[in-house]
Coordinates of N, CA and C in Angstrom, one line a residue:
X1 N -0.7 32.4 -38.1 CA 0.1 31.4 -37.4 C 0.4 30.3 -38.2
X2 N 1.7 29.9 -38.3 CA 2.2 28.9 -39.1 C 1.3 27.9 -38.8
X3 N 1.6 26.4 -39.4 CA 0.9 25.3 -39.2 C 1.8 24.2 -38.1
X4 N 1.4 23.7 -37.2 CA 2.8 23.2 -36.8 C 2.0 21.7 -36.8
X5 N 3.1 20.4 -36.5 CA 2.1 19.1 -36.6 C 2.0 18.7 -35.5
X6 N 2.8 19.6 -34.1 CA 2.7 19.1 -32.9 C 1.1 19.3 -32.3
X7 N 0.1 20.1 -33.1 CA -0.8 21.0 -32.7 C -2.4 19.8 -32.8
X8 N -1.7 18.4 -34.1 CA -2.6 17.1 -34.2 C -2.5 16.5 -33.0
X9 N -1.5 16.4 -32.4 CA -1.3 15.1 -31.4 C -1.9 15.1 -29.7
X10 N -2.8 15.7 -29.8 CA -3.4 15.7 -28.7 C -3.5 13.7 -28.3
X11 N -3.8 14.1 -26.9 CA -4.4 12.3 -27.0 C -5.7 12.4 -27.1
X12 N -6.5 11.3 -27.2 CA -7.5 10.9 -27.6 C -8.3 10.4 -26.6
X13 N -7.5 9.9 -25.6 CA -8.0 9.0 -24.8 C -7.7 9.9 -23.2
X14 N -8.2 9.1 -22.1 CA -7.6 9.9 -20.8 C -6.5 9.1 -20.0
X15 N -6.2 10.6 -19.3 CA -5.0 9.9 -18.8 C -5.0 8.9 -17.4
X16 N -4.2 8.2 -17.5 CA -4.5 7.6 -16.1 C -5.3 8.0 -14.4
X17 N -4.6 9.1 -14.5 CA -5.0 10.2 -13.2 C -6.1 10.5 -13.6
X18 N -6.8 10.6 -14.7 CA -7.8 11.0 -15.2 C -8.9 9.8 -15.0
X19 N -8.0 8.5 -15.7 CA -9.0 7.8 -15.3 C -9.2 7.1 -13.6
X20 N -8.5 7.0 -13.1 CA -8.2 7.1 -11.5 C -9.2 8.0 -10.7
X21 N -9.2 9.5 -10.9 CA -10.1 10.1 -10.5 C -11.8 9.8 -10.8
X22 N -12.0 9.1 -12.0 CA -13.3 8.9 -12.5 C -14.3 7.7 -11.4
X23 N -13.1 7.1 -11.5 CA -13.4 6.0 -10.9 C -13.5 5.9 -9.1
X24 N -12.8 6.9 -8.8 CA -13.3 7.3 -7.2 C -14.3 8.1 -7.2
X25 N -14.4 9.0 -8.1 CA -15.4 10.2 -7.7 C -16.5 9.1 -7.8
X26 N -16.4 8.6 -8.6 CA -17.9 7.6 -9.4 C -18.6 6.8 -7.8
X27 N -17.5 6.4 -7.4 CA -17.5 5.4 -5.8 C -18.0 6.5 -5.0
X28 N -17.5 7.9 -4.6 CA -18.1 8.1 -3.6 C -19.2 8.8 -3.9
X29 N -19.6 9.1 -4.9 CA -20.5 9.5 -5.2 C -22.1 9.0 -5.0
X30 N -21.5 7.5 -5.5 CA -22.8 6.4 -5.5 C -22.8 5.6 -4.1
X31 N -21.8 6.4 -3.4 CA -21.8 5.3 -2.3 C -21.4 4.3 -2.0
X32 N -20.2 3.6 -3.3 CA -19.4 2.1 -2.9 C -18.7 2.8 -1.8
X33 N -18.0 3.8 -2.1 CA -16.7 4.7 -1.2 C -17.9 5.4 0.1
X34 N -17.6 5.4 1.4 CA -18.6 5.7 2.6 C -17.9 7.3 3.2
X35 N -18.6 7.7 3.8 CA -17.6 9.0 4.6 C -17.1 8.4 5.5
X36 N -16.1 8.8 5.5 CA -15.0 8.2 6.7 C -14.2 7.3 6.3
X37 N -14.7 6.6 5.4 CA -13.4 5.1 4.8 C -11.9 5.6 4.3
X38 N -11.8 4.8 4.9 CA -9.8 4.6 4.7 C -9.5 4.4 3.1
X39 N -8.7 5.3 2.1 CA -8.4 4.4 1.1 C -7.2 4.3 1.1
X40 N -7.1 2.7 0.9 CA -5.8 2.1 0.8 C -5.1 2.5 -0.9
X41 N -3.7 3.4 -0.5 CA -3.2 3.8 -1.8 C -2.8 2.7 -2.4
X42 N -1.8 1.7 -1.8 CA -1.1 0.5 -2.5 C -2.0 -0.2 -2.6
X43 N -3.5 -0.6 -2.4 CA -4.3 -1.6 -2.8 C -4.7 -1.0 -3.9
X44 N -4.9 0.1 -4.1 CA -5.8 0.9 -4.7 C -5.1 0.9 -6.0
X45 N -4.0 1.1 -6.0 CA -3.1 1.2 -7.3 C -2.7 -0.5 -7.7
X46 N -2.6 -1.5 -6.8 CA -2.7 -2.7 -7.4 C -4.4 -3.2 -8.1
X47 N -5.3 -3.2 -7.4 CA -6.8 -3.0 -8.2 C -6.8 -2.4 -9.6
X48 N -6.1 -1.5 -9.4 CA -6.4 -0.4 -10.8 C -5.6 -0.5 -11.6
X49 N -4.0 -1.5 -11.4 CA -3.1 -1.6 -12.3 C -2.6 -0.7 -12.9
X50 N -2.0 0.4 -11.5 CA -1.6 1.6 -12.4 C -0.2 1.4 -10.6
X51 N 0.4 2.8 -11.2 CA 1.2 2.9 -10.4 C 1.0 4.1 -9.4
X52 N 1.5 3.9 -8.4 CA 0.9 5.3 -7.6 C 1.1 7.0 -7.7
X53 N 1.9 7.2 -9.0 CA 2.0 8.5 -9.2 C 0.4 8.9 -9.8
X54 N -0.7 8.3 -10.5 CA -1.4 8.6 -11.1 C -2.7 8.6 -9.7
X55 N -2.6 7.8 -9.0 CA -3.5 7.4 -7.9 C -3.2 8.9 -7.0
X56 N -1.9 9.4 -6.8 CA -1.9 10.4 -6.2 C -2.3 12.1 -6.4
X57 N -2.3 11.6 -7.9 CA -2.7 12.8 -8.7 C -3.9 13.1 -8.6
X58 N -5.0 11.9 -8.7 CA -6.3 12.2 -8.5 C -6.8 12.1 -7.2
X59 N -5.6 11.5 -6.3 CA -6.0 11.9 -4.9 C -6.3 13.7 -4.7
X60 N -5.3 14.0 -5.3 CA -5.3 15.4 -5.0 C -6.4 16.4 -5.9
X61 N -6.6 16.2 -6.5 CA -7.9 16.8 -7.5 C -9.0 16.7 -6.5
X62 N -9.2 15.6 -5.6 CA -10.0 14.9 -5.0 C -10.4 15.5 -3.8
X63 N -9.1 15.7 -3.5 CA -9.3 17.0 -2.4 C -9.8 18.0 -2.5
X64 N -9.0 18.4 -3.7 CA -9.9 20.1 -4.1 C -11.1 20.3 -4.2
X65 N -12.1 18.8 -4.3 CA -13.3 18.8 -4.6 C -14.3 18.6 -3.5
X66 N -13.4 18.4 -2.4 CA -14.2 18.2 -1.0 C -14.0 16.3 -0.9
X67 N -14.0 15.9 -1.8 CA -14.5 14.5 -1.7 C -13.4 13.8 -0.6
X68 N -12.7 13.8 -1.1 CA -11.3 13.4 0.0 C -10.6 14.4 1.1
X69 N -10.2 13.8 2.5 CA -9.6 14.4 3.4 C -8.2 13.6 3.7
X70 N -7.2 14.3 3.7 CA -5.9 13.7 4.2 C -5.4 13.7 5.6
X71 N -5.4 13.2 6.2 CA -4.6 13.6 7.7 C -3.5 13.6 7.8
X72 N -2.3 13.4 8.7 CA -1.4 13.3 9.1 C -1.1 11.5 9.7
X73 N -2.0 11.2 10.4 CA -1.7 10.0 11.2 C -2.8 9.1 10.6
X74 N -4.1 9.8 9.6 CA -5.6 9.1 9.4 C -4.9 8.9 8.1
X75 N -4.3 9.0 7.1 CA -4.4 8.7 5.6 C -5.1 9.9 5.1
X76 N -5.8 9.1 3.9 CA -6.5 9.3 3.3 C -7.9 8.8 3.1
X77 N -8.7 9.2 3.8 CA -10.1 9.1 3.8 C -11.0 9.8 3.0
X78 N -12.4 9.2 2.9 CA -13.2 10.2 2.1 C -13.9 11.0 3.2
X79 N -14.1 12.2 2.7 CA -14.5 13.7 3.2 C -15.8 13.3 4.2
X80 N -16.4 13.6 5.4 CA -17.5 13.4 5.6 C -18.5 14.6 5.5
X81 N -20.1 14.2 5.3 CA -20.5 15.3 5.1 C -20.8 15.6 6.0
X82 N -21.3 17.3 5.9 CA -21.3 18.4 7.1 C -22.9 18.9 7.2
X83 N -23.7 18.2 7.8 CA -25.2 18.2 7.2 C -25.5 19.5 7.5
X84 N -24.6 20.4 8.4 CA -24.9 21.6 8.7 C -24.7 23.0 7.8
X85 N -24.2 22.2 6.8 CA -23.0 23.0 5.7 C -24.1 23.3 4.3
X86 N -24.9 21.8 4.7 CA -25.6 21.2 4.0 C -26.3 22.6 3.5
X87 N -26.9 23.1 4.1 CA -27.9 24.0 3.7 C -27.8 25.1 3.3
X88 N -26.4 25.5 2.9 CA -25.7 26.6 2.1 C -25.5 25.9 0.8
X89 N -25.7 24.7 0.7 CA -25.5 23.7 -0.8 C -26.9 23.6 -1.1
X90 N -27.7 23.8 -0.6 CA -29.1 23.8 -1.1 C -29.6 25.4 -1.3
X91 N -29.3 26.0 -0.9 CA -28.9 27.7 -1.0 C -28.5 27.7 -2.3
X92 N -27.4 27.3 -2.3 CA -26.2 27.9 -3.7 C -27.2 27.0 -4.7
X93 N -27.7 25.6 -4.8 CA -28.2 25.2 -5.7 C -29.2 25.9 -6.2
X94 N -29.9 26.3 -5.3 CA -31.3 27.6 -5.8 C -31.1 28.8 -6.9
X95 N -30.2 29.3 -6.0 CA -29.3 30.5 -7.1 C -29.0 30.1 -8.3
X96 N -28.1 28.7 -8.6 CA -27.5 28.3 -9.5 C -28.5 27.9 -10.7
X97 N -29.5 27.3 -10.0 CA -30.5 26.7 -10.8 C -31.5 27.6 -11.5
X98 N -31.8 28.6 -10.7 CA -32.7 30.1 -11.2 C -31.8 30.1 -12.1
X99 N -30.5 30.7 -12.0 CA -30.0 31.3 -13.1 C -30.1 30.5 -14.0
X100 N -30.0 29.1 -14.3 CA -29.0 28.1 -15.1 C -30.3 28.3 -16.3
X101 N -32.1 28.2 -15.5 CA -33.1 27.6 -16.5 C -34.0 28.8 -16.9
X102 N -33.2 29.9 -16.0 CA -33.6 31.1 -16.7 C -32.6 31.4 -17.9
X103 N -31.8 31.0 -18.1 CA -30.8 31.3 -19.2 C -30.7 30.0 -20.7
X104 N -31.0 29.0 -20.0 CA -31.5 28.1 -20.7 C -32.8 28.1 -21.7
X105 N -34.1 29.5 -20.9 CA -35.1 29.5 -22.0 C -34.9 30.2 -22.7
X106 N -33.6 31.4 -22.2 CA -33.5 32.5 -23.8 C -32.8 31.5 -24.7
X107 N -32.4 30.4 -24.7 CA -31.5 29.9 -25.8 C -32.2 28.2 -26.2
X108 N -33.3 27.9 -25.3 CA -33.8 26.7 -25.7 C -34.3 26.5 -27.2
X109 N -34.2 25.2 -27.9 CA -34.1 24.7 -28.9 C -34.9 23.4 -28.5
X110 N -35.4 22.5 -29.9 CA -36.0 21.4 -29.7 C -34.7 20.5 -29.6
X111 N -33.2 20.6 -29.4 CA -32.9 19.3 -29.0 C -32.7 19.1 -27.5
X112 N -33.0 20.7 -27.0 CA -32.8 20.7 -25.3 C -34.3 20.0 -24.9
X113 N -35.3 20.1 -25.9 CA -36.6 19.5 -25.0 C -36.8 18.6 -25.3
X114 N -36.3 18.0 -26.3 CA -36.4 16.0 -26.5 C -35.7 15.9 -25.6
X115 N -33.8 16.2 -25.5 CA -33.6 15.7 -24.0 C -34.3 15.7 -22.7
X116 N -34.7 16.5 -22.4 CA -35.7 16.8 -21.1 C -36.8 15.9 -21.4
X117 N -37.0 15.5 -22.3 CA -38.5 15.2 -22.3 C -38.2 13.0 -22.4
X118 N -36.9 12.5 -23.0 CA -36.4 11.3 -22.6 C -35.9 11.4 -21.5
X119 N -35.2 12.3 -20.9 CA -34.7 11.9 -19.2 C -36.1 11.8 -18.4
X120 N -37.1 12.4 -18.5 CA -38.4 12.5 -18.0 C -39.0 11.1 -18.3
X121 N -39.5 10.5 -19.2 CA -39.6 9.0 -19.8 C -39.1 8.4 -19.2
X122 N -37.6 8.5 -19.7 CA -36.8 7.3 -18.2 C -37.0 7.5 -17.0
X123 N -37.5 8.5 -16.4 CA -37.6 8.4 -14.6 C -38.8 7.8 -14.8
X124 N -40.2 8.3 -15.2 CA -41.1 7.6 -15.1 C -41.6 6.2 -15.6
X125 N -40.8 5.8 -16.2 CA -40.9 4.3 -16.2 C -39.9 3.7 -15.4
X126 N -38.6 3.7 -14.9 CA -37.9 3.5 -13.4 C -39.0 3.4 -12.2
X127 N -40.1 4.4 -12.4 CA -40.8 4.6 -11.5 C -41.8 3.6 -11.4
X128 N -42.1 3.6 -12.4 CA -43.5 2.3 -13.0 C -43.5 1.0 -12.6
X129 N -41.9 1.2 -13.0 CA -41.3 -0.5 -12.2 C -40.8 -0.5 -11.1
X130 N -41.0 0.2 -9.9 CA -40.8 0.4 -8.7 C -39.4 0.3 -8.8
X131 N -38.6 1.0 -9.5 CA -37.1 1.3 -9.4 C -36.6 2.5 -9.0
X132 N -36.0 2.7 -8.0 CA -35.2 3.7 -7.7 C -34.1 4.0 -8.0
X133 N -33.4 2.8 -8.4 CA -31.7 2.9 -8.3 C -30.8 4.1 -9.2
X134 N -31.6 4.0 -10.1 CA -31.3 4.6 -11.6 C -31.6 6.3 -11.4
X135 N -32.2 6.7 -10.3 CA -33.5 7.9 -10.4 C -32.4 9.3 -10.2
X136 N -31.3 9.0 -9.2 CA -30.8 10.1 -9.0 C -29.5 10.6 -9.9
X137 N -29.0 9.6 -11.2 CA -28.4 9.9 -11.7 C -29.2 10.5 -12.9
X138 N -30.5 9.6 -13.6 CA -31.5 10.5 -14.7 C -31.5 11.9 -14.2
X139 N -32.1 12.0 -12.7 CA -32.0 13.8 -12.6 C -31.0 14.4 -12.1
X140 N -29.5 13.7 -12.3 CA -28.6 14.6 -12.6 C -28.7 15.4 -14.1
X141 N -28.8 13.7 -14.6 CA -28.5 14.3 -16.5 C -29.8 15.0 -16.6
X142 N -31.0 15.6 -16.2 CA -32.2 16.4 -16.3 C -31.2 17.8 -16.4
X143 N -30.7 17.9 -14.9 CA -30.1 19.2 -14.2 C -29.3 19.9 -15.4
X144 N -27.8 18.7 -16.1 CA -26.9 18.6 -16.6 C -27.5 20.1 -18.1
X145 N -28.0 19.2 -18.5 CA -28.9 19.6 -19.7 C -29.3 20.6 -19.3
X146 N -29.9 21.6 -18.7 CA -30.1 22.3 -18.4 C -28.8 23.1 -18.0
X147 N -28.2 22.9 -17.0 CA -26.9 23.8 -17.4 C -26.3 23.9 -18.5
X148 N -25.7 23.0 -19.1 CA -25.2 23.2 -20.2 C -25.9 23.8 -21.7
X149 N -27.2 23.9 -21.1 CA -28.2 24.9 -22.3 C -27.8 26.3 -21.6
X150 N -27.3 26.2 -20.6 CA -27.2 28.0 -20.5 C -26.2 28.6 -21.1
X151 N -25.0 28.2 -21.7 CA -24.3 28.7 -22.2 C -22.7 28.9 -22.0
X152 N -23.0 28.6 -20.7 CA -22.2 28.7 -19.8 C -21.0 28.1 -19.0
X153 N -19.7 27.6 -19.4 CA -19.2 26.2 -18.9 C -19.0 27.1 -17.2
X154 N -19.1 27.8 -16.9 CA -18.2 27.8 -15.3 C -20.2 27.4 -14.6
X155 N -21.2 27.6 -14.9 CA -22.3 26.9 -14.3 C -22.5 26.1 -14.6
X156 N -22.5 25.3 -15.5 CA -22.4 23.9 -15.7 C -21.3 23.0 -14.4
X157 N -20.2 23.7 -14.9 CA -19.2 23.4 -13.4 C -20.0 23.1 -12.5
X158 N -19.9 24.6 -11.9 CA -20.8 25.0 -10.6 C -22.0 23.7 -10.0
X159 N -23.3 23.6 -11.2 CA -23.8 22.8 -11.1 C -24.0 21.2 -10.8
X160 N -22.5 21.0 -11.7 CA -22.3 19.6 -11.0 C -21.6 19.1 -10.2
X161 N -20.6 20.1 -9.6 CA -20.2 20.4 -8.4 C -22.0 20.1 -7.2
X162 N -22.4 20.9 -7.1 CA -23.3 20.8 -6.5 C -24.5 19.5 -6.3
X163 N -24.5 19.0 -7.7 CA -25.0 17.9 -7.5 C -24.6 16.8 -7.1
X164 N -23.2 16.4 -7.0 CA -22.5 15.7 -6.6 C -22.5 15.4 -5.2
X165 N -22.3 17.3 -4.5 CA -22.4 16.8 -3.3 C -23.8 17.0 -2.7
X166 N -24.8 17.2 -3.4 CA -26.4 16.7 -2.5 C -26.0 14.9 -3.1
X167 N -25.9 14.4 -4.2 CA -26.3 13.3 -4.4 C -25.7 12.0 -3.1
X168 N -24.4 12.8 -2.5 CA -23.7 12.0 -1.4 C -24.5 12.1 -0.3
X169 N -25.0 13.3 0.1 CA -25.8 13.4 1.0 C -26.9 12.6 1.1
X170 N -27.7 12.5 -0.2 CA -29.2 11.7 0.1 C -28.8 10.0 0.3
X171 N -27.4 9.9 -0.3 CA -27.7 8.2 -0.2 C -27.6 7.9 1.6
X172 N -27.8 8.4 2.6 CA -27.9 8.8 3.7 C -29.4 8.8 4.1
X173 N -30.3 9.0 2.9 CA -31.7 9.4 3.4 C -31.9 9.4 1.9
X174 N -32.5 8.3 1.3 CA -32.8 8.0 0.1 C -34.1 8.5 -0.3
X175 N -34.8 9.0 -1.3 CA -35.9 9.5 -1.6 C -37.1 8.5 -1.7
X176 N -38.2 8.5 -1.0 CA -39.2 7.7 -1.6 C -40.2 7.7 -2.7
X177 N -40.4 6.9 -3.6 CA -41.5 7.0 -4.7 C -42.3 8.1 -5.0
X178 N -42.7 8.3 -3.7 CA -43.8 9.4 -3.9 C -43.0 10.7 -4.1
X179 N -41.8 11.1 -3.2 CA -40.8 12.2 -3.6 C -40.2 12.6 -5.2
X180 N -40.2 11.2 -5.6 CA -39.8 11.3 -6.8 C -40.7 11.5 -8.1
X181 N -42.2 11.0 -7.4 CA -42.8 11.5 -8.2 C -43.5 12.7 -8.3
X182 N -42.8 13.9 -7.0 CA -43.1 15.3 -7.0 C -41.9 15.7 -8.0
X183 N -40.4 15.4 -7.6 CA -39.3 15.6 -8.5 C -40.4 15.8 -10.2
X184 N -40.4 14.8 -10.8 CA -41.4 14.8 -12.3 C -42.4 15.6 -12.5
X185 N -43.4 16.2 -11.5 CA -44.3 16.8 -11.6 C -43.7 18.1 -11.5
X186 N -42.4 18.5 -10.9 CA -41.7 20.0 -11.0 C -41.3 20.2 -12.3
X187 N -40.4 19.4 -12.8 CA -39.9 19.1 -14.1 C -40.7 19.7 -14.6
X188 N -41.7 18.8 -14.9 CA -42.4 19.4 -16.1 C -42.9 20.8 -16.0
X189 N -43.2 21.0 -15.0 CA -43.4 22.7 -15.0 C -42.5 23.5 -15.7
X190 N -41.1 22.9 -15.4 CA -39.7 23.2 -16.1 C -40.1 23.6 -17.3
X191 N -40.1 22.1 -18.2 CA -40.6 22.2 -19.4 C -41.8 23.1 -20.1
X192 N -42.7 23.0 -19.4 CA -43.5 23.4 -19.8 C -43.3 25.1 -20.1
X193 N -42.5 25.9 -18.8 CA -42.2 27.2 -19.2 C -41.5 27.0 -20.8
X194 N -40.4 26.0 -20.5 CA -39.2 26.5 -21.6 C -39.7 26.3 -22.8
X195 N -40.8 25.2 -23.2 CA -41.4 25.5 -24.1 C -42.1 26.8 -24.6
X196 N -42.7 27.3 -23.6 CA -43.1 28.9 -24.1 C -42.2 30.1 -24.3
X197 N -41.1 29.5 -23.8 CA -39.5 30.1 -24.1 C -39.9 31.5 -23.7
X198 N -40.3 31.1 -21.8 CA -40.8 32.2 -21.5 C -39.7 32.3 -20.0
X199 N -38.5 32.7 -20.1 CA -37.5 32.9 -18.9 C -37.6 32.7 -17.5
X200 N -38.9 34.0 -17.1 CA -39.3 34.5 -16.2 C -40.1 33.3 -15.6
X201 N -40.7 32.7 -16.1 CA -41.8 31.6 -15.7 C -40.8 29.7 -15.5
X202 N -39.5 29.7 -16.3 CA -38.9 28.7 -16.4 C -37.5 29.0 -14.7
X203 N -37.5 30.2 -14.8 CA -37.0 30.5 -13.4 C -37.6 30.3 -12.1
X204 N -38.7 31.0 -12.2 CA -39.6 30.7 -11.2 C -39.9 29.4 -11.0
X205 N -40.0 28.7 -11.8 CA -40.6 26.9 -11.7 C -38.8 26.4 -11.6
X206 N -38.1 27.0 -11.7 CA -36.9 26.0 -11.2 C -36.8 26.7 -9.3
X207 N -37.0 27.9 -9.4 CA -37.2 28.1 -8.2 C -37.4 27.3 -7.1
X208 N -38.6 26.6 -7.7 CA -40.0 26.2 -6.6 C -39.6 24.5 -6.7
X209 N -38.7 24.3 -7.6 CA -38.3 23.0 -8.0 C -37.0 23.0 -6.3
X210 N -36.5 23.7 -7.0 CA -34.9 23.6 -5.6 C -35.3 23.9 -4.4
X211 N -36.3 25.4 -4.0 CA -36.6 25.6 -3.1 C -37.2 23.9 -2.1
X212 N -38.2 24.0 -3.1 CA -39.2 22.3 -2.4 C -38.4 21.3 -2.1
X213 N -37.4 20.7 -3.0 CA -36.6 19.8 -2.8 C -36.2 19.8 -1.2
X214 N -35.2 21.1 -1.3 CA -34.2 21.4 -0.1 C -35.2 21.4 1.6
X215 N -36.4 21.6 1.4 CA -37.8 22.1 2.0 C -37.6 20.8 2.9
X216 N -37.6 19.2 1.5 CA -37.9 18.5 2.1 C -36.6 17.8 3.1
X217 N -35.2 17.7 2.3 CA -34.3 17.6 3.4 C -33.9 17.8 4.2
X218 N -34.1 19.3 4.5 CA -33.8 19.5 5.7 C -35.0 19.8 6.4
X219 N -36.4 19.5 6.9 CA -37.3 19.0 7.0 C -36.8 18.1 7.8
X220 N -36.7 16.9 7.1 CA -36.2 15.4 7.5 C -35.0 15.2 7.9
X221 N -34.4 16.1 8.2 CA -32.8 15.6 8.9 C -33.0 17.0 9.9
X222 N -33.6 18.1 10.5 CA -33.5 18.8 11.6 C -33.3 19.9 11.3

């Protein structure tokens, strides 16, 4: 294949819509953005200092993703959750997660377990200092890492797809101390398999990781 120079000019940076979307998902995610809230498109594009073709592009990405609902007469609101729905998202995360850290020990390396082993540091000192705030994004990036050691970009997808929407869900029913310090005590089971870069045993302990989790939310909500 010839050389062409059009092939340098990618951008570098993101695009508006790109950055537009970041910045909602980031909101409803963490819960500035509520289920059910109204977003105002013309405020929303004055705030953001962009124009509304880019605002509506990541509106619509936004949809695809569950986060946002459009009505007819309602706007554009955020999506609410379906706590009933809920428990096929704690389902799919089980499957997802078996597979992700069973696949993750046939290919673990020491930079997958320094990471696991500083995301783990940082939750337990969050923890030390009676912080929570920080706890549910560390064990996203725990999860992350772990998918993305599988090899795999459509589970990595998958996975943070999924963590996204439990993470909307719990800010609803926030975890307490002691929950989070079961969270750490699974982990390391995690770890501990993958160090033996033993599959079977790093599956099973993500198993018992997702299973328990899910055990306890719906447990606590009916």
């Amino acid at each position: 294949m010839a050389e062409n120079s059009w092939a340098t000019r990618l951008p570098t940076v993101k695009s508006k819509a790109d950055l537009v979307y970041d910045t909602l998902r980031q909101a409803i995610v963490t819960g500035d953005l509520r289920s059910g809230e109204r977003i105002n498109m013309d405020e929303l594009a004055r705030n953001l200092g962009v124009s509304k073709i880019p605002i509506r592009e990541a509106v619509k990405r936004l949809e695809s993703d569950g986060l946002l609902s459009s009505q007819l007469h309602a706007g554009v609101t955020v999506a609410e959750i379906d706590k009933t729905e809920m428990r096929g998202v704690f389902l799919a995360r089980e499957a997802i997660e078996t597979l992700v850290t069973r696949l993750a020990a046939e290919r673990v390396d020491d930079k997958l377990l320094a990471g696991l082993a500083q995301v783990q540091a940082a939750m337990r000192a969050e923890l030390d200092q009676g912080a929570t705030e920080r706890l549910p994004e560390l064990n996203s990036d725990f999860h992350r890492l772990l998918s993305e050691a599988s090899g795999y970009r459509i589970l990595a997808e998958l996975t943070e797809q999924l963590l996204m929407t439990i993470r909307r869900y719990r800010i609803t029913m926030p975890r307490d101390a002691q929950n989070w310090r079961a969270v750490l005590q699974e982990h390391e089971a995690i770890i501990a398999a993958l160090r033996q870069g033993d599959p079977e045993a790093a599956a099973a302990a993500a198993q018992h990781h997702t299973a328990s989790q899910a055990g306890h939310e719906i447990s606590d909500n009916g």
